[in-house]
């Protein structure tokens, strides 16, 4: 929960938000950042239109493919 509060604080700081930014600022892996990001979108704190390229990747095991 503390990690989510830190993510919310980043949103409050303004600017664009994406999974990559959460990874870098919070020093977490892709999956954790993605879960946090999806929660921010679901709660209306981040506009879903800001999802960008992060949504274009389908992760399967340790590899990814573009849809």
PDB file of C-alpha atoms in Angstrom:
ATOM      1  CA  UNK A   1       0.000   0.000   0.000  1.00  0.00           C
ATOM      2  CA  UNK A   2       2.886   2.384   0.703  1.00  0.00           C
ATOM      3  CA  UNK A   3       4.175   1.768  -2.815  1.00  0.00           C
ATOM      4  CA  UNK A   4       0.787   2.699  -4.243  1.00  0.00           C
ATOM      5  CA  UNK A   5       0.789   5.926  -2.228  1.00  0.00           C
ATOM      6  CA  UNK A   6       4.200   6.780  -3.710  1.00  0.00           C
ATOM      7  CA  UNK A   7       2.783   6.119  -7.192  1.00  0.00           C
ATOM      8  CA  UNK A   8      -0.150   8.432  -6.445  1.00  0.00           C
ATOM      9  CA  UNK A   9       2.287  11.126  -5.347  1.00  0.00           C
ATOM     10  CA  UNK A  10       4.056  10.842  -8.703  1.00  0.00           C
ATOM     11  CA  UNK A  11       0.756  11.403 -10.485  1.00  0.00           C
ATOM     12  CA  UNK A  12       0.192  14.472  -8.343  1.00  0.00           C
ATOM     13  CA  UNK A  13       3.572  15.812  -9.444  1.00  0.00           C
ATOM     14  CA  UNK A  14       2.125  16.254 -12.946  1.00  0.00           C
ATOM     15  CA  UNK A  15       3.435  15.361 -16.372  1.00  0.00           C
ATOM     16  CA  UNK A  16       2.866  12.203 -18.340  1.00  0.00           C
ATOM     17  CA  UNK A  17       2.577   8.902 -16.528  1.00  0.00           C
ATOM     18  CA  UNK A  18       3.396   5.468 -17.918  1.00  0.00           C
ATOM     19  CA  UNK A  19       4.611   2.096 -16.721  1.00  0.00           C
ATOM     20  CA  UNK A  20       8.214   2.841 -17.608  1.00  0.00           C
ATOM     21  CA  UNK A  21       8.223   6.005 -15.520  1.00  0.00           C
ATOM     22  CA  UNK A  22       6.819   4.125 -12.532  1.00  0.00           C
ATOM     23  CA  UNK A  23       9.524   1.473 -12.946  1.00  0.00           C
ATOM     24  CA  UNK A  24      12.287   4.051 -12.915  1.00  0.00           C
ATOM     25  CA  UNK A  25      10.987   6.333 -10.175  1.00  0.00           C
ATOM     26  CA  UNK A  26       9.848   3.557  -7.811  1.00  0.00           C
ATOM     27  CA  UNK A  27      12.654   1.140  -8.730  1.00  0.00           C
ATOM     28  CA  UNK A  28      10.302  -1.789  -9.292  1.00  0.00           C
ATOM     29  CA  UNK A  29       9.905  -4.403 -12.020  1.00  0.00           C
ATOM     30  CA  UNK A  30       7.582  -4.244 -14.999  1.00  0.00           C
ATOM     31  CA  UNK A  31       4.828  -6.357 -13.460  1.00  0.00           C
ATOM     32  CA  UNK A  32       4.651  -4.340 -10.234  1.00  0.00           C
ATOM     33  CA  UNK A  33       4.695  -1.062 -12.146  1.00  0.00           C
ATOM     34  CA  UNK A  34       1.971  -2.314 -14.482  1.00  0.00           C
ATOM     35  CA  UNK A  35      -0.281  -3.362 -11.606  1.00  0.00           C
ATOM     36  CA  UNK A  36       0.186   0.048  -9.981  1.00  0.00           C
ATOM     37  CA  UNK A  37      -0.433   1.823 -13.286  1.00  0.00           C
ATOM     38  CA  UNK A  38      -3.619  -0.142 -13.990  1.00  0.00           C
ATOM     39  CA  UNK A  39      -4.889   0.707 -10.519  1.00  0.00           C
ATOM     40  CA  UNK A  40      -4.193   4.401 -11.114  1.00  0.00           C
ATOM     41  CA  UNK A  41      -6.138   4.203 -14.398  1.00  0.00           C
ATOM     42  CA  UNK A  42      -9.020   2.279 -12.790  1.00  0.00           C
ATOM     43  CA  UNK A  43      -9.316   4.924 -10.076  1.00  0.00           C
ATOM     44  CA  UNK A  44      -9.331   7.716 -12.657  1.00  0.00           C
ATOM     45  CA  UNK A  45      -6.055   9.274 -11.521  1.00  0.00           C
ATOM     46  CA  UNK A  46      -4.406   8.662 -14.902  1.00  0.00           C
ATOM     47  CA  UNK A  47      -6.130   9.064 -18.247  1.00  0.00           C
ATOM     48  CA  UNK A  48      -6.281   5.739 -20.058  1.00  0.00           C
ATOM     49  CA  UNK A  49      -5.271   7.527 -23.256  1.00  0.00           C
ATOM     50  CA  UNK A  50      -1.809   7.995 -21.711  1.00  0.00           C
ATOM     51  CA  UNK A  51      -1.159   4.255 -21.774  1.00  0.00           C
ATOM     52  CA  UNK A  52       0.994   4.586 -24.871  1.00  0.00           C
ATOM     53  CA  UNK A  53       3.333   1.872 -26.082  1.00  0.00           C
ATOM     54  CA  UNK A  54       3.247  -0.073 -22.821  1.00  0.00           C
ATOM     55  CA  UNK A  55      -0.158  -1.451 -23.813  1.00  0.00           C
ATOM     56  CA  UNK A  56       1.159  -2.663 -27.154  1.00  0.00           C
ATOM     57  CA  UNK A  57       3.256  -5.415 -25.596  1.00  0.00           C
ATOM     58  CA  UNK A  58       1.976  -8.897 -24.764  1.00  0.00           C
ATOM     59  CA  UNK A  59       4.216 -10.611 -22.208  1.00  0.00           C
ATOM     60  CA  UNK A  60       4.471 -14.392 -22.300  1.00  0.00           C
ATOM     61  CA  UNK A  61       6.957 -15.940 -19.862  1.00  0.00           C
ATOM     62  CA  UNK A  62      10.255 -14.107 -20.461  1.00  0.00           C
ATOM     63  CA  UNK A  63       9.501 -13.005 -24.006  1.00  0.00           C
ATOM     64  CA  UNK A  64       7.170 -10.471 -25.520  1.00  0.00           C
ATOM     65  CA  UNK A  65       5.434 -10.168 -28.847  1.00  0.00           C
ATOM     66  CA  UNK A  66       3.787  -7.218 -30.496  1.00  0.00           C
ATOM     67  CA  UNK A  67       0.106  -7.817 -31.272  1.00  0.00           C
TER      68      UNK A  67
END
